[in-house]
Amino acid sequence: MVTVVRILARRVALLVPLMLGIVLFVFLVMRFSDVDPASAFFQGANPTAQQLHDFREENGLLDPLPVRYVAFIGDLIHGDMGTSALTRAPVVDQVMTALPLTLQLTFLGLGIAVVLSLLGGVTAAIYRDRLPDQIIRVVSLTGVAAPGFWLALLMIQYLAVDLGWFPTGGYINPADSFTGWLKTMTLPAFALSLPVAAQLTRIVRTAVVEELDKDYVRTAIGSGLPPVVVVGRNVLRNALINPLTVLGLRVGYLLGGAVVIETIFSLPGMGKLMIDAVKNGDPAVVQGVVLTTATGFVVVNLVIDILYLLVNPRLREAT
C-alpha cells in the first residue's frame, strides 16, 4: 500500500510541470497567432487606433511575454479563462456549458469501444486462425482504415435518413428524456468509437493469444478447471495490461475526434464551441477549449496509470 501511494504521489507531482508546459505551449501559440485579441474584441465596430491601444494597455497585452504568462497562470488558478470577444461572456461559463455533452459523448464512446474490443479480441483469440478469427480480423482492419467522419456520414445516410431509426442530429438532455438522449447520442458515439474499437480489438487479440500459449493456462485447464473460468479469472487479468496502456492514449483520440463528430451531428459540445470560435475569430474561447481538452487528457491518463497499477502487481513490486 505504501508503494502504491508513493507511485501515485510521484505521478501527481509530475502533473505540475506537465500542465505548466501545456499552458506555456498554448499561451505562446495563441500569442504568436495572426488573431489580435483587440481587433477580435472590436470586430465589426471599426475601432480607432487609440481605442485598440487603450484595450491592449488595459488587458496587459503590451506587457512583456513573461509578465503576461505569469498573469495568465494567475487568472487560470482563479478560474478565469478570459472573456469571449463575440458574446462578452466569461469563457469558463461557455466551457462549463459545453463540457458535459463532450464528456457524455467521449465516455459513451469509450464504453462502446471497450465492450466491442473485449468481445472481438477475446473471441478472435479463442478461435484463432479459424473462421470467427478471420472475420473479426477483416472487420477490425476495415474499422482501423475507416475515419470517424466517414462512418458518421454513412450512419446518417443509412440509419437516420433511409431507415429513420435515429435522428440526423441535435441533442436532447437526459433529464428531459433519457430515451431521446440515447437516440441522439447513439450514432455519434458509435461513429467516434468504432475506429478505436477496431484498433483495441487487434491489441486485445494479440495479448490474449500470447497469454493462452503460456504453461499455466495449459496446466489449469489440464487440472480440470473450465476454460471459461481460466480465461475470465487469469488470462484476461494478465492480458489486459498492454491494452489498458493503449486505451489511455486512445482517450485523447476520442476527445479530439469529438470536435468533428459534434459538428457533423450538430451537438452543442466542446467541438462545436471550438469550431464556432475559430470561424468567428474568438481567440479566448479557442484557448479555453484547448486548455480544457488538454487537462482532460492528462487527468484521464493519470486514471489509466492508477488502473495499470491495480492490474499489474509486478510493477508495484518492482518500483
Short mmCIF file of C-alpha atoms in Angstrom, two decimals:
data_model
loop_
_atom_site.label_atom_id
_atom_site.label_comp_id
_atom_site.label_asym_id
_atom_site.label_seq_id
_atom_site.Cartn_x
_atom_site.Cartn_y
_atom_site.Cartn_z
CA MET A 1 0.00 0.00 0.00
CA VAL A 2 2.84 2.39 0.86
CA THR A 3 4.45 1.64 -2.51
CA VAL A 4 1.22 2.41 -4.36
CA VAL A 5 0.82 5.73 -2.53
CA ARG A 6 4.42 6.65 -3.31
CA ILE A 7 3.98 5.87 -7.01
CA LEU A 8 0.72 7.86 -7.19
CA ALA A 9 2.33 10.80 -5.39
CA ARG A 10 5.13 10.74 -7.95
CA ARG A 11 2.64 10.68 -10.83
CA VAL A 12 0.67 13.60 -9.38
CA ALA A 13 3.87 15.59 -8.78
CA LEU A 14 4.79 15.18 -12.46
CA LEU A 15 1.46 16.71 -13.45
CA VAL A 16 2.52 20.16 -12.22
CA PRO A 17 5.40 20.74 -14.68
CA LEU A 18 3.42 18.95 -17.39
CA MET A 19 0.44 21.25 -17.00
CA LEU A 20 2.69 24.32 -16.84
CA GLY A 21 4.30 23.18 -20.09
CA ILE A 22 0.90 22.70 -21.74
CA VAL A 23 -0.24 26.12 -20.59
CA LEU A 24 3.00 27.67 -21.86
CA PHE A 25 2.64 25.99 -25.25
CA VAL A 26 -0.98 27.13 -25.67
CA PHE A 27 -0.07 30.61 -24.43
CA LEU A 28 2.75 31.01 -26.95
CA VAL A 29 0.77 29.59 -29.86
CA MET A 30 -2.11 31.96 -29.23
CA ARG A 31 0.17 34.97 -28.69
CA PHE A 32 2.07 34.37 -31.93
CA SER A 33 -1.02 33.62 -33.98
CA ASP A 34 -2.42 36.07 -36.51
CA VAL A 35 -5.50 36.72 -34.37
CA ASP A 36 -5.30 40.01 -32.49
CA PRO A 37 -7.40 39.94 -29.28
CA ALA A 38 -8.01 43.69 -29.52
CA SER A 39 -9.25 43.51 -33.12
CA ALA A 40 -11.36 40.45 -32.23
CA PHE A 41 -12.94 42.32 -29.34
CA PHE A 42 -13.89 45.27 -31.57
CA GLN A 43 -14.76 43.19 -34.63
CA GLY A 44 -17.33 44.94 -36.80
CA ALA A 45 -17.07 48.19 -34.81
CA ASN A 46 -14.25 49.93 -36.77
CA PRO A 47 -12.24 50.97 -33.68
CA THR A 48 -9.71 53.77 -33.80
CA ALA A 49 -6.02 53.18 -33.21
CA GLN A 50 -6.36 54.84 -29.80
CA GLN A 51 -9.17 52.50 -28.80
CA LEU A 52 -7.08 49.49 -29.79
CA HIS A 53 -4.11 50.82 -27.84
CA ASP A 54 -6.23 51.50 -24.76
CA PHE A 55 -7.70 48.00 -24.89
CA ARG A 56 -4.25 46.40 -25.15
CA GLU A 57 -2.97 48.51 -22.27
CA GLU A 58 -5.94 47.75 -20.00
CA ASN A 59 -5.64 44.00 -20.65
CA GLY A 60 -1.87 43.78 -20.30
CA LEU A 61 -1.28 42.98 -23.96
CA LEU A 62 1.62 45.45 -24.10
CA ASP A 63 3.48 43.83 -21.19
CA PRO A 64 6.49 41.56 -21.84
CA LEU A 65 5.63 37.93 -22.53
CA PRO A 66 6.97 36.58 -19.19
CA VAL A 67 4.79 39.06 -17.29
CA ARG A 68 1.75 38.15 -19.38
CA TYR A 69 2.42 34.42 -18.86
CA VAL A 70 2.57 34.79 -15.07
CA ALA A 71 -0.63 36.85 -15.14
CA PHE A 72 -2.22 34.21 -17.37
CA ILE A 73 -1.30 31.46 -14.88
CA GLY A 74 -2.75 33.55 -12.05
CA ASP A 75 -6.02 34.01 -13.94
CA LEU A 76 -6.27 30.27 -14.61
CA ILE A 77 -5.69 29.46 -10.94
CA HIS A 78 -8.63 31.70 -10.10
CA GLY A 79 -10.78 30.05 -12.78
CA ASP A 80 -10.59 32.95 -15.23
CA MET A 81 -10.10 31.91 -18.86
CA GLY A 82 -10.83 35.33 -20.26
CA THR A 83 -13.85 36.85 -21.95
CA SER A 84 -15.37 35.87 -25.27
CA ALA A 85 -14.86 38.54 -27.90
CA LEU A 86 -18.12 37.54 -29.55
CA THR A 87 -20.57 37.16 -26.66
CA ARG A 88 -18.71 39.20 -23.98
CA ALA A 89 -19.42 36.28 -21.61
CA PRO A 90 -16.77 34.58 -19.46
CA VAL A 91 -15.13 31.76 -21.38
CA VAL A 92 -15.31 29.46 -18.36
CA ASP A 93 -19.12 29.68 -18.44
CA GLN A 94 -19.24 28.66 -22.09
CA VAL A 95 -16.79 25.82 -21.49
CA MET A 96 -18.74 24.52 -18.50
CA THR A 97 -21.93 24.58 -20.58
CA ALA A 98 -20.41 22.61 -23.47
CA LEU A 99 -18.14 20.27 -21.49
CA PRO A 100 -20.83 17.91 -20.06
CA LEU A 101 -22.02 16.93 -23.54
CA THR A 102 -18.48 16.24 -24.75
CA LEU A 103 -17.81 14.11 -21.66
CA GLN A 104 -21.03 12.19 -22.27
CA LEU A 105 -20.05 11.53 -25.87
CA THR A 106 -16.44 10.63 -25.01
CA PHE A 107 -17.21 8.19 -22.22
CA LEU A 108 -20.15 6.64 -24.03
CA GLY A 109 -17.84 6.07 -26.99
CA LEU A 110 -15.15 4.76 -24.66
CA GLY A 111 -17.57 2.26 -23.13
CA ILE A 112 -18.67 1.04 -26.56
CA ALA A 113 -15.05 0.70 -27.70
CA VAL A 114 -14.07 -1.31 -24.60
CA VAL A 115 -17.03 -3.69 -24.86
CA LEU A 116 -16.61 -4.29 -28.61
CA SER A 117 -12.83 -4.75 -28.37
CA LEU A 118 -13.11 -7.22 -25.49
CA LEU A 119 -15.78 -9.27 -27.24
CA GLY A 120 -13.99 -9.20 -30.58
CA GLY A 121 -10.44 -9.62 -29.29
CA VAL A 122 -11.17 -12.49 -26.90
CA THR A 123 -13.36 -14.30 -29.45
CA ALA A 124 -10.69 -13.97 -32.13
CA ALA A 125 -8.01 -15.26 -29.75
CA ILE A 126 -10.05 -18.28 -28.66
CA TYR A 127 -10.91 -19.17 -32.29
CA ARG A 128 -7.57 -18.10 -33.74
CA ASP A 129 -6.90 -18.97 -37.36
CA ARG A 130 -10.47 -20.18 -37.71
CA LEU A 131 -13.47 -18.55 -39.37
CA PRO A 132 -14.51 -16.24 -36.45
CA ASP A 133 -10.93 -15.01 -36.16
CA GLN A 134 -10.70 -14.32 -39.90
CA ILE A 135 -13.99 -12.41 -39.92
CA ILE A 136 -13.00 -10.31 -36.92
CA ARG A 137 -9.61 -9.55 -38.50
CA VAL A 138 -11.24 -8.26 -41.68
CA VAL A 139 -13.77 -6.19 -39.74
CA SER A 140 -11.10 -4.71 -37.44
CA LEU A 141 -8.83 -3.85 -40.38
CA THR A 142 -11.74 -2.11 -42.08
CA GLY A 143 -12.52 -0.23 -38.89
CA VAL A 144 -8.92 0.93 -38.50
CA ALA A 145 -8.88 2.23 -42.07
CA ALA A 146 -12.27 3.96 -41.85
CA PRO A 147 -12.16 7.54 -40.49
CA GLY A 148 -14.78 8.50 -37.95
CA PHE A 149 -16.31 11.32 -40.01
CA TRP A 150 -16.87 8.95 -42.95
CA LEU A 151 -18.59 6.43 -40.68
CA ALA A 152 -20.70 9.25 -39.27
CA LEU A 153 -21.88 10.27 -42.75
CA LEU A 154 -22.69 6.66 -43.67
CA MET A 155 -24.67 6.19 -40.46
CA ILE A 156 -26.64 9.37 -41.05
CA GLN A 157 -27.47 8.33 -44.60
CA TYR A 158 -28.49 4.71 -43.97
CA LEU A 159 -29.62 4.56 -40.33
CA ALA A 160 -31.10 8.05 -39.94
CA VAL A 161 -32.28 9.18 -43.40
CA ASP A 162 -33.11 5.89 -45.14
CA LEU A 163 -34.34 3.80 -42.21
CA GLY A 164 -35.33 6.59 -39.82
CA TRP A 165 -34.14 4.69 -36.75
CA PHE A 166 -32.21 7.66 -35.32
CA PRO A 167 -32.32 11.45 -35.68
CA THR A 168 -29.85 13.04 -38.08
CA GLY A 169 -28.57 15.39 -35.41
CA GLY A 170 -29.42 17.56 -32.44
CA TYR A 171 -29.28 16.89 -28.72
CA ILE A 172 -31.83 16.06 -26.02
CA ASN A 173 -30.90 16.46 -22.37
CA PRO A 174 -31.13 13.13 -20.47
CA ALA A 175 -33.00 14.94 -17.70
CA ASP A 176 -35.77 15.73 -20.19
CA SER A 177 -35.90 12.34 -21.92
CA PHE A 178 -33.43 9.52 -21.40
CA THR A 179 -34.75 7.68 -24.46
CA GLY A 180 -34.39 10.81 -26.57
CA TRP A 181 -30.88 11.37 -25.24
CA LEU A 182 -29.92 7.78 -26.09
CA LYS A 183 -31.25 8.16 -29.63
CA THR A 184 -29.36 11.39 -30.24
CA MET A 185 -26.10 10.03 -28.79
CA THR A 186 -26.05 6.52 -30.27
CA LEU A 187 -24.86 7.35 -33.78
CA PRO A 188 -22.24 9.92 -32.68
CA ALA A 189 -20.89 7.54 -30.03
CA PHE A 190 -20.59 4.64 -32.47
CA ALA A 191 -19.01 6.82 -35.16
CA LEU A 192 -16.49 8.05 -32.60
CA SER A 193 -15.76 4.66 -31.03
CA LEU A 194 -15.59 2.20 -33.94
CA PRO A 195 -12.05 3.14 -35.13
CA VAL A 196 -10.81 2.89 -31.53
CA ALA A 197 -12.63 -0.41 -31.00
CA ALA A 198 -11.04 -1.81 -34.17
CA GLN A 199 -7.53 -0.88 -33.00
CA LEU A 200 -8.08 -2.23 -29.49
CA THR A 201 -9.55 -5.47 -30.84
CA ARG A 202 -6.29 -6.29 -32.60
CA ILE A 203 -4.27 -5.45 -29.50
CA VAL A 204 -6.54 -7.48 -27.20
CA ARG A 205 -6.39 -10.46 -29.57
CA THR A 206 -2.59 -10.43 -29.65
CA ALA A 207 -2.33 -10.11 -25.86
CA VAL A 208 -4.82 -12.91 -25.19
CA VAL A 209 -3.16 -15.23 -27.73
CA GLU A 210 0.21 -14.72 -26.05
CA GLU A 211 -1.33 -15.43 -22.65
CA LEU A 212 -3.18 -18.54 -23.83
CA ASP A 213 0.12 -20.05 -25.01
CA LYS A 214 1.67 -19.89 -21.54
CA ASP A 215 2.21 -23.02 -19.46
CA TYR A 216 -0.01 -22.01 -16.54
CA VAL A 217 -3.07 -21.91 -18.82
CA ARG A 218 -2.48 -25.43 -20.10
CA THR A 219 -1.82 -26.61 -16.54
CA ALA A 220 -5.01 -25.01 -15.22
CA ILE A 221 -7.17 -26.46 -17.99
CA GLY A 222 -5.45 -29.86 -17.65
CA SER A 223 -6.21 -29.92 -13.93
CA GLY A 224 -9.92 -29.75 -14.67
CA LEU A 225 -10.73 -26.03 -14.44
CA PRO A 226 -13.30 -24.92 -17.03
CA PRO A 227 -11.70 -22.85 -19.85
CA VAL A 228 -14.21 -20.07 -19.22
CA VAL A 229 -13.02 -19.74 -15.62
CA VAL A 230 -9.35 -19.78 -16.65
CA VAL A 231 -9.86 -17.15 -19.33
CA GLY A 232 -12.08 -14.93 -17.20
CA ARG A 233 -10.11 -15.12 -13.96
CA ASN A 234 -6.48 -15.35 -15.08
CA VAL A 235 -5.96 -14.80 -18.79
CA LEU A 236 -7.91 -11.55 -19.09
CA ARG A 237 -6.37 -10.03 -15.98
CA ASN A 238 -2.84 -10.62 -17.28
CA ALA A 239 -3.59 -9.93 -20.94
CA LEU A 240 -5.30 -6.57 -20.46
CA ILE A 241 -2.22 -4.76 -19.13
CA ASN A 242 -0.93 -3.68 -22.57
CA PRO A 243 -4.39 -2.83 -23.99
CA LEU A 244 -5.03 -0.70 -20.91
CA THR A 245 -1.94 1.37 -21.66
CA VAL A 246 -3.04 1.89 -25.27
CA LEU A 247 -6.54 2.78 -24.08
CA GLY A 248 -5.15 5.81 -22.24
CA LEU A 249 -3.71 7.13 -25.48
CA ARG A 250 -6.92 6.43 -27.38
CA VAL A 251 -8.92 8.59 -24.97
CA GLY A 252 -7.04 11.54 -26.44
CA TYR A 253 -8.28 10.49 -29.88
CA LEU A 254 -11.84 10.33 -28.57
CA LEU A 255 -11.60 13.82 -27.10
CA GLY A 256 -10.10 15.18 -30.31
CA GLY A 257 -12.44 13.24 -32.56
CA ALA A 258 -15.42 14.69 -30.73
CA VAL A 259 -14.64 18.04 -32.41
CA VAL A 260 -15.54 16.65 -35.84
CA ILE A 261 -18.32 14.32 -34.72
CA GLU A 262 -20.12 17.03 -32.75
CA THR A 263 -20.01 19.31 -35.77
CA ILE A 264 -21.45 16.62 -38.08
CA PHE A 265 -24.30 15.79 -35.68
CA SER A 266 -24.91 19.41 -34.56
CA LEU A 267 -24.15 18.63 -30.92
CA PRO A 268 -23.52 21.74 -28.78
CA GLY A 269 -20.35 20.40 -27.14
CA MET A 270 -16.73 21.49 -26.91
CA GLY A 271 -16.05 20.61 -30.53
CA LYS A 272 -18.79 22.80 -31.91
CA LEU A 273 -17.81 25.56 -29.48
CA MET A 274 -14.24 25.47 -30.78
CA ILE A 275 -15.22 25.36 -34.46
CA ASP A 276 -17.54 28.33 -33.99
CA ALA A 277 -14.81 30.23 -32.12
CA VAL A 278 -12.28 29.60 -34.90
CA LYS A 279 -14.75 30.71 -37.59
CA ASN A 280 -15.71 33.84 -35.66
CA GLY A 281 -12.16 34.77 -34.62
CA ASP A 282 -12.68 34.35 -30.86
CA PRO A 283 -9.18 33.53 -29.50
CA ALA A 284 -10.12 33.40 -25.82
CA VAL A 285 -12.69 30.65 -26.42
CA VAL A 286 -10.27 28.65 -28.61
CA GLN A 287 -7.66 28.94 -25.88
CA GLY A 288 -10.11 27.85 -23.19
CA VAL A 289 -11.31 24.81 -25.15
CA VAL A 290 -7.76 23.66 -25.94
CA LEU A 291 -6.63 24.01 -22.32
CA THR A 292 -9.70 22.17 -21.02
CA THR A 293 -9.26 19.34 -23.52
CA ALA A 294 -5.54 19.01 -22.71
CA THR A 295 -6.29 18.96 -18.99
CA GLY A 296 -8.89 16.25 -19.51
CA PHE A 297 -6.39 14.17 -21.47
CA VAL A 298 -3.82 14.46 -18.67
CA VAL A 299 -6.34 13.56 -15.97
CA VAL A 300 -7.60 10.54 -17.90
CA ASN A 301 -4.05 9.26 -18.35
CA LEU A 302 -3.50 9.62 -14.61
CA VAL A 303 -6.56 7.45 -14.03
CA ILE A 304 -5.20 4.92 -16.54
CA ASP A 305 -1.89 4.88 -14.62
CA ILE A 306 -3.81 4.09 -11.44
CA LEU A 307 -5.69 1.26 -13.14
CA TYR A 308 -2.40 -0.01 -14.56
CA LEU A 309 -1.01 -0.25 -11.04
CA LEU A 310 -4.08 -2.12 -9.84
CA VAL A 311 -3.95 -4.78 -12.56
CA ASN A 312 -0.15 -5.13 -12.66
CA PRO A 313 1.17 -6.10 -9.20
CA ARG A 314 4.62 -6.81 -10.66
CA LEU A 315 5.01 -3.12 -11.45
CA ARG A 316 4.26 -2.19 -7.85
CA GLU A 317 6.80 -4.69 -6.58
CA ALA A 318 9.50 -3.54 -8.97
CA THR A 319 9.05 0.16 -8.25
#
